[in-house]
Amino acid sequence: DVKVTQSSRYLVKRTGEKVFLECVQDMDHENMFWYRQDPGLGLRLIYFSYDVKMKEKGDIPEGYSVSREKKERFSLILESASTNQTSMYLCASSLVETGGYYGYTFGSGTRLTVV
Amino acid sequence: GESVGLHLPTLSVQEGDNSIINCAYSNSASDYFIWYKQESGKGPQFIIDIRSNMDKRQGQRVTVLLNKTVKHLSLQIAATQPGDSAVYFCAETYTDKLIFGTGTRLQVFP
C-alpha cells in the first residue's frame, strides 16, 4: 500500500523555536506538497516541489521554508514558530501523469501547537 | 478530538438514505475535479474524480456530477452508512495545483 508518512502526529513547541516537520513518501512521486488546514479555511498550500532541490511558493509561504534534498523526503521548516502557526499540517505527494492530472496521496497530518 | 471542520456546513442524514454534498468551484479552466473524504484524525483520502469534459461519473455507491454552466460539482452517496461520516472536500486542478473547497461535514444518524 502506498504511503505518505509524517513523522509526528502531535507536536507542541514554544514561540520562537525552529520547527521541522518531516514527510516521506514511498511511491517515487515527483511532486510533494505542504498544506495547512484550519477550521473554516480548508486546505491552504504553503510550499510545493516538483523535483529534488526544487521548491515553489504556494499561497501562504510567509514564515515557512522547505527542503527537498532527496526525492522521497520533503521537510517543512518554521524558522521562528509563532502562535498563529498553530494548525494541522498535511503533506501530500503526486505523480505527474499524462494529461496533467495530479492525484494526491495525503499523510495523516501533524497537529502543531505553538505556545 | 480534532478541531478540523469545527465551523463547517453540516449535512445530517439518516442511515440508508442518499446524501448529496454540493460544491461551487471557482475556475472555468480547471481540468479535473476531485472529491476527498477526511475522517477524524486522518488525512484526506481520494474518493472519485471527474474530467472537465464529462458531466457524470459513477463509482461504488458514489456518483459525481459536474455542471460547468454554473460551476457546480456534487457528490452523491447512495445508502449512506455510519462509516461515511466524515468531512468531504471538493478540489479542482488549476495551474498544476489542487485548489480545495472548505469542506462539508456529513453526519449519519441511525
Short mmCIF file of C-alpha atoms in Angstrom, two decimals:
data_model
loop_
_atom_site.label_atom_id
_atom_site.label_comp_id
_atom_site.label_asym_id
_atom_site.label_seq_id
_atom_site.Cartn_x
_atom_site.Cartn_y
_atom_site.Cartn_z
CA ASP A 1 0.00 0.00 0.00
CA VAL A 2 1.38 3.37 -0.98
CA LYS A 3 2.21 5.70 1.82
CA VAL A 4 2.94 9.24 2.79
CA THR A 5 4.34 9.29 6.30
CA GLN A 6 4.56 12.32 8.52
CA SER A 7 7.00 11.84 11.35
CA SER A 8 4.87 13.28 14.15
CA ARG A 9 1.13 13.21 14.83
CA TYR A 10 1.27 15.83 17.59
CA LEU A 11 3.86 18.47 18.39
CA VAL A 12 3.97 21.22 20.99
CA LYS A 13 6.60 23.91 20.51
CA ARG A 14 7.40 27.23 22.12
CA THR A 15 7.19 30.59 20.40
CA GLY A 16 10.46 31.39 18.65
CA GLU A 17 11.61 27.79 18.27
CA LYS A 18 12.74 26.44 14.93
CA VAL A 19 10.43 23.58 13.98
CA PHE A 20 10.98 20.81 11.45
CA LEU A 21 8.08 18.80 10.05
CA GLU A 22 9.16 15.76 8.09
CA CYS A 23 7.35 13.94 5.31
CA VAL A 24 8.44 10.80 3.47
CA GLN A 25 6.71 9.05 0.56
CA ASP A 26 7.48 5.60 -0.81
CA MET A 27 5.78 5.93 -4.20
CA ASP A 28 8.63 7.53 -6.17
CA HIS A 29 6.41 10.56 -6.78
CA GLU A 30 7.95 13.64 -8.31
CA ASN A 31 5.65 16.16 -6.66
CA MET A 32 5.31 16.90 -2.97
CA PHE A 33 3.21 19.49 -1.17
CA TRP A 34 2.72 21.02 2.25
CA TYR A 35 -0.70 22.33 3.30
CA ARG A 36 -2.06 23.72 6.49
CA GLN A 37 -5.64 23.08 7.49
CA ASP A 38 -7.62 25.40 9.73
CA PRO A 39 -11.31 25.37 10.70
CA GLY A 40 -13.44 27.11 8.10
CA LEU A 41 -10.48 27.78 5.80
CA GLY A 42 -9.96 24.39 4.23
CA LEU A 43 -6.53 23.37 2.98
CA ARG A 44 -4.13 26.12 2.03
CA LEU A 45 -0.95 25.45 0.09
CA ILE A 46 2.26 26.55 1.78
CA TYR A 47 5.01 25.22 -0.49
CA PHE A 48 5.43 22.55 -3.12
CA SER A 49 8.20 20.85 -5.02
CA TYR A 50 8.30 19.22 -8.43
CA ASP A 51 11.78 17.76 -8.11
CA VAL A 52 14.76 17.32 -5.83
CA LYS A 53 16.27 20.62 -4.67
CA MET A 54 13.41 22.48 -6.26
CA LYS A 55 10.71 24.44 -4.44
CA GLU A 56 7.87 26.78 -5.25
CA LYS A 57 5.87 29.08 -3.01
CA GLY A 58 2.24 28.30 -2.53
CA ASP A 59 -0.46 30.65 -1.35
CA ILE A 60 0.78 31.26 2.21
CA PRO A 61 4.59 30.79 2.34
CA GLU A 62 5.34 33.54 4.85
CA GLY A 63 7.06 32.24 7.95
CA TYR A 64 7.89 28.89 6.36
CA SER A 65 10.65 27.35 4.29
CA VAL A 66 11.14 23.88 2.83
CA SER A 67 13.89 21.47 1.94
CA ARG A 68 13.94 18.65 -0.56
CA GLU A 69 17.35 17.01 -0.64
CA LYS A 70 16.03 13.60 -1.67
CA LYS A 71 13.10 12.68 -3.88
CA GLU A 72 11.24 10.85 -1.14
CA ARG A 73 11.57 13.47 1.60
CA PHE A 74 10.08 16.94 1.87
CA SER A 75 10.61 18.95 5.03
CA LEU A 76 8.68 21.98 6.20
CA ILE A 77 10.56 24.40 8.41
CA LEU A 78 9.11 27.04 10.67
CA GLU A 79 12.04 29.39 11.13
CA SER A 80 10.67 31.00 14.30
CA ALA A 81 7.40 29.47 15.41
CA SER A 82 4.55 31.79 16.30
CA THR A 83 1.16 31.10 17.86
CA ASN A 84 -0.63 31.83 14.58
CA GLN A 85 1.14 28.83 13.12
CA THR A 86 -0.80 26.52 15.40
CA SER A 87 -2.55 24.31 12.88
CA MET A 88 -2.88 20.89 11.27
CA TYR A 89 -0.16 20.38 8.68
CA LEU A 90 -0.71 17.95 5.84
CA CYS A 91 1.86 16.61 3.42
CA ALA A 92 0.89 15.17 0.05
CA SER A 93 2.63 13.67 -2.94
CA SER A 94 1.57 13.06 -6.51
CA LEU A 95 2.74 11.57 -9.76
CA VAL A 96 2.75 13.68 -12.89
CA GLU A 97 0.56 11.82 -15.33
CA THR A 98 -0.09 12.32 -18.99
CA GLY A 99 -2.81 14.89 -19.42
CA GLY A 100 -1.86 16.80 -16.29
CA TYR A 101 -3.96 15.05 -13.70
CA TYR A 102 -2.42 15.22 -10.27
CA GLY A 103 -3.82 12.56 -7.98
CA TYR A 104 -2.68 13.39 -4.49
CA THR A 105 -1.95 10.99 -1.65
CA PHE A 106 -2.00 12.61 1.76
CA GLY A 107 -0.28 11.83 5.01
CA SER A 108 -2.20 11.64 8.27
CA GLY A 109 -1.20 15.11 9.35
CA THR A 110 0.79 16.73 12.14
CA ARG A 111 -1.11 18.79 14.66
CA LEU A 112 1.24 21.54 15.78
CA THR A 113 0.54 23.68 18.79
CA VAL A 114 2.75 26.71 19.42
CA VAL A 115 2.60 28.04 22.97
CA GLY B 1 -10.55 15.38 19.26
CA GLU B 2 -9.68 17.06 16.03
CA SER B 3 -10.81 20.63 15.55
CA VAL B 4 -10.80 20.32 11.76
CA GLY B 5 -14.19 21.21 10.41
CA LEU B 6 -15.43 22.99 13.53
CA HIS B 7 -17.12 25.73 11.52
CA LEU B 8 -18.12 23.69 8.51
CA PRO B 9 -21.56 23.41 6.99
CA THR B 10 -23.07 20.15 8.13
CA LEU B 11 -25.30 17.68 6.37
CA SER B 12 -27.17 15.25 8.61
CA VAL B 13 -28.73 12.17 7.05
CA GLN B 14 -30.32 9.01 8.30
CA GLU B 15 -28.55 5.74 7.74
CA GLY B 16 -29.73 4.20 4.49
CA ASP B 17 -30.75 7.49 2.89
CA ASN B 18 -28.91 9.05 -0.03
CA SER B 19 -26.62 12.01 0.61
CA ILE B 20 -25.85 14.87 -1.73
CA ILE B 21 -22.92 17.13 -1.00
CA ASN B 22 -22.50 20.23 -3.11
CA CYS B 23 -19.54 22.34 -4.09
CA ALA B 24 -19.09 25.50 -6.14
CA TYR B 25 -15.76 25.82 -7.88
CA SER B 26 -14.02 28.95 -8.97
CA ASN B 27 -12.22 28.47 -12.25
CA SER B 28 -13.84 27.57 -15.56
CA ALA B 29 -10.42 26.48 -16.91
CA SER B 30 -9.93 23.71 -14.33
CA ASP B 31 -9.19 20.30 -15.84
CA TYR B 32 -10.11 17.85 -13.14
CA PHE B 33 -12.36 17.84 -10.15
CA ILE B 34 -11.85 15.53 -7.23
CA TRP B 35 -13.72 14.59 -4.08
CA TYR B 36 -11.84 13.75 -0.91
CA LYS B 37 -13.06 12.27 2.35
CA GLN B 38 -11.37 13.14 5.62
CA GLU B 39 -12.13 11.14 8.73
CA SER B 40 -11.24 12.42 12.15
CA GLY B 41 -7.52 12.16 12.80
CA LYS B 42 -6.64 11.23 9.23
CA GLY B 43 -5.51 12.94 6.08
CA PRO B 44 -7.87 13.39 3.12
CA GLN B 45 -8.49 10.27 1.05
CA PHE B 46 -9.37 10.21 -2.64
CA ILE B 47 -12.95 9.16 -3.40
CA ILE B 48 -13.66 9.90 -7.04
CA ASP B 49 -12.67 12.30 -9.77
CA ILE B 50 -14.13 13.65 -12.98
CA ARG B 51 -12.61 15.33 -16.00
CA SER B 52 -13.94 18.63 -17.23
CA ASN B 53 -15.19 17.03 -20.48
CA MET B 54 -17.57 14.77 -18.56
CA ASP B 55 -20.75 15.55 -16.67
CA LYS B 56 -21.20 12.37 -14.65
CA ARG B 57 -19.05 9.60 -13.27
CA GLN B 58 -20.04 6.69 -11.05
CA GLY B 59 -18.08 4.70 -8.56
CA GLN B 60 -19.04 2.25 -5.88
CA ARG B 61 -22.02 3.87 -4.10
CA VAL B 62 -20.80 7.31 -5.19
CA THR B 63 -21.63 9.48 -8.17
CA VAL B 64 -20.08 12.81 -9.08
CA LEU B 65 -21.98 15.30 -11.20
CA LEU B 66 -20.38 18.26 -12.91
CA ASN B 67 -22.31 21.26 -14.17
CA LYS B 68 -19.87 23.54 -15.94
CA THR B 69 -22.51 26.09 -16.82
CA VAL B 70 -22.93 27.10 -13.20
CA LYS B 71 -19.53 25.81 -11.98
CA HIS B 72 -21.10 23.33 -9.64
CA LEU B 73 -19.96 19.91 -8.50
CA SER B 74 -21.88 17.41 -6.41
CA LEU B 75 -21.15 14.12 -4.71
CA GLN B 76 -23.98 11.67 -4.25
CA ILE B 77 -23.60 8.82 -1.78
CA ALA B 78 -26.15 6.04 -2.05
CA ALA B 79 -27.43 4.20 1.01
CA THR B 80 -25.35 6.27 3.42
CA GLN B 81 -23.66 4.28 6.17
CA PRO B 82 -22.20 5.29 9.54
CA GLY B 83 -18.73 4.81 8.08
CA ASP B 84 -19.46 7.62 5.63
CA SER B 85 -19.41 10.15 8.46
CA ALA B 86 -16.53 12.50 7.68
CA VAL B 87 -15.65 15.85 6.19
CA TYR B 88 -15.86 15.93 2.40
CA PHE B 89 -13.80 18.30 0.26
CA CYS B 90 -14.05 19.08 -3.39
CA ALA B 91 -10.92 20.14 -5.22
CA GLU B 92 -10.14 21.47 -8.67
CA THR B 93 -6.88 21.29 -10.55
CA TYR B 94 -5.62 24.57 -11.86
CA THR B 95 -2.12 25.61 -12.95
CA ASP B 96 -0.60 22.35 -11.72
CA LYS B 97 -2.07 22.66 -8.26
CA LEU B 98 -5.12 21.47 -6.39
CA ILE B 99 -7.42 24.13 -5.01
CA PHE B 100 -9.62 22.88 -2.19
CA GLY B 101 -13.04 23.93 -1.05
CA THR B 102 -13.67 24.49 2.65
CA GLY B 103 -15.49 21.20 3.14
CA THR B 104 -18.83 19.82 4.34
CA ARG B 105 -19.30 17.64 7.38
CA LEU B 106 -21.54 14.62 6.82
CA GLN B 107 -23.18 13.18 9.92
CA VAL B 108 -25.02 9.90 9.68
CA PHE B 109 -27.52 9.04 12.39
CA PRO B 110 -29.30 5.71 12.95
#
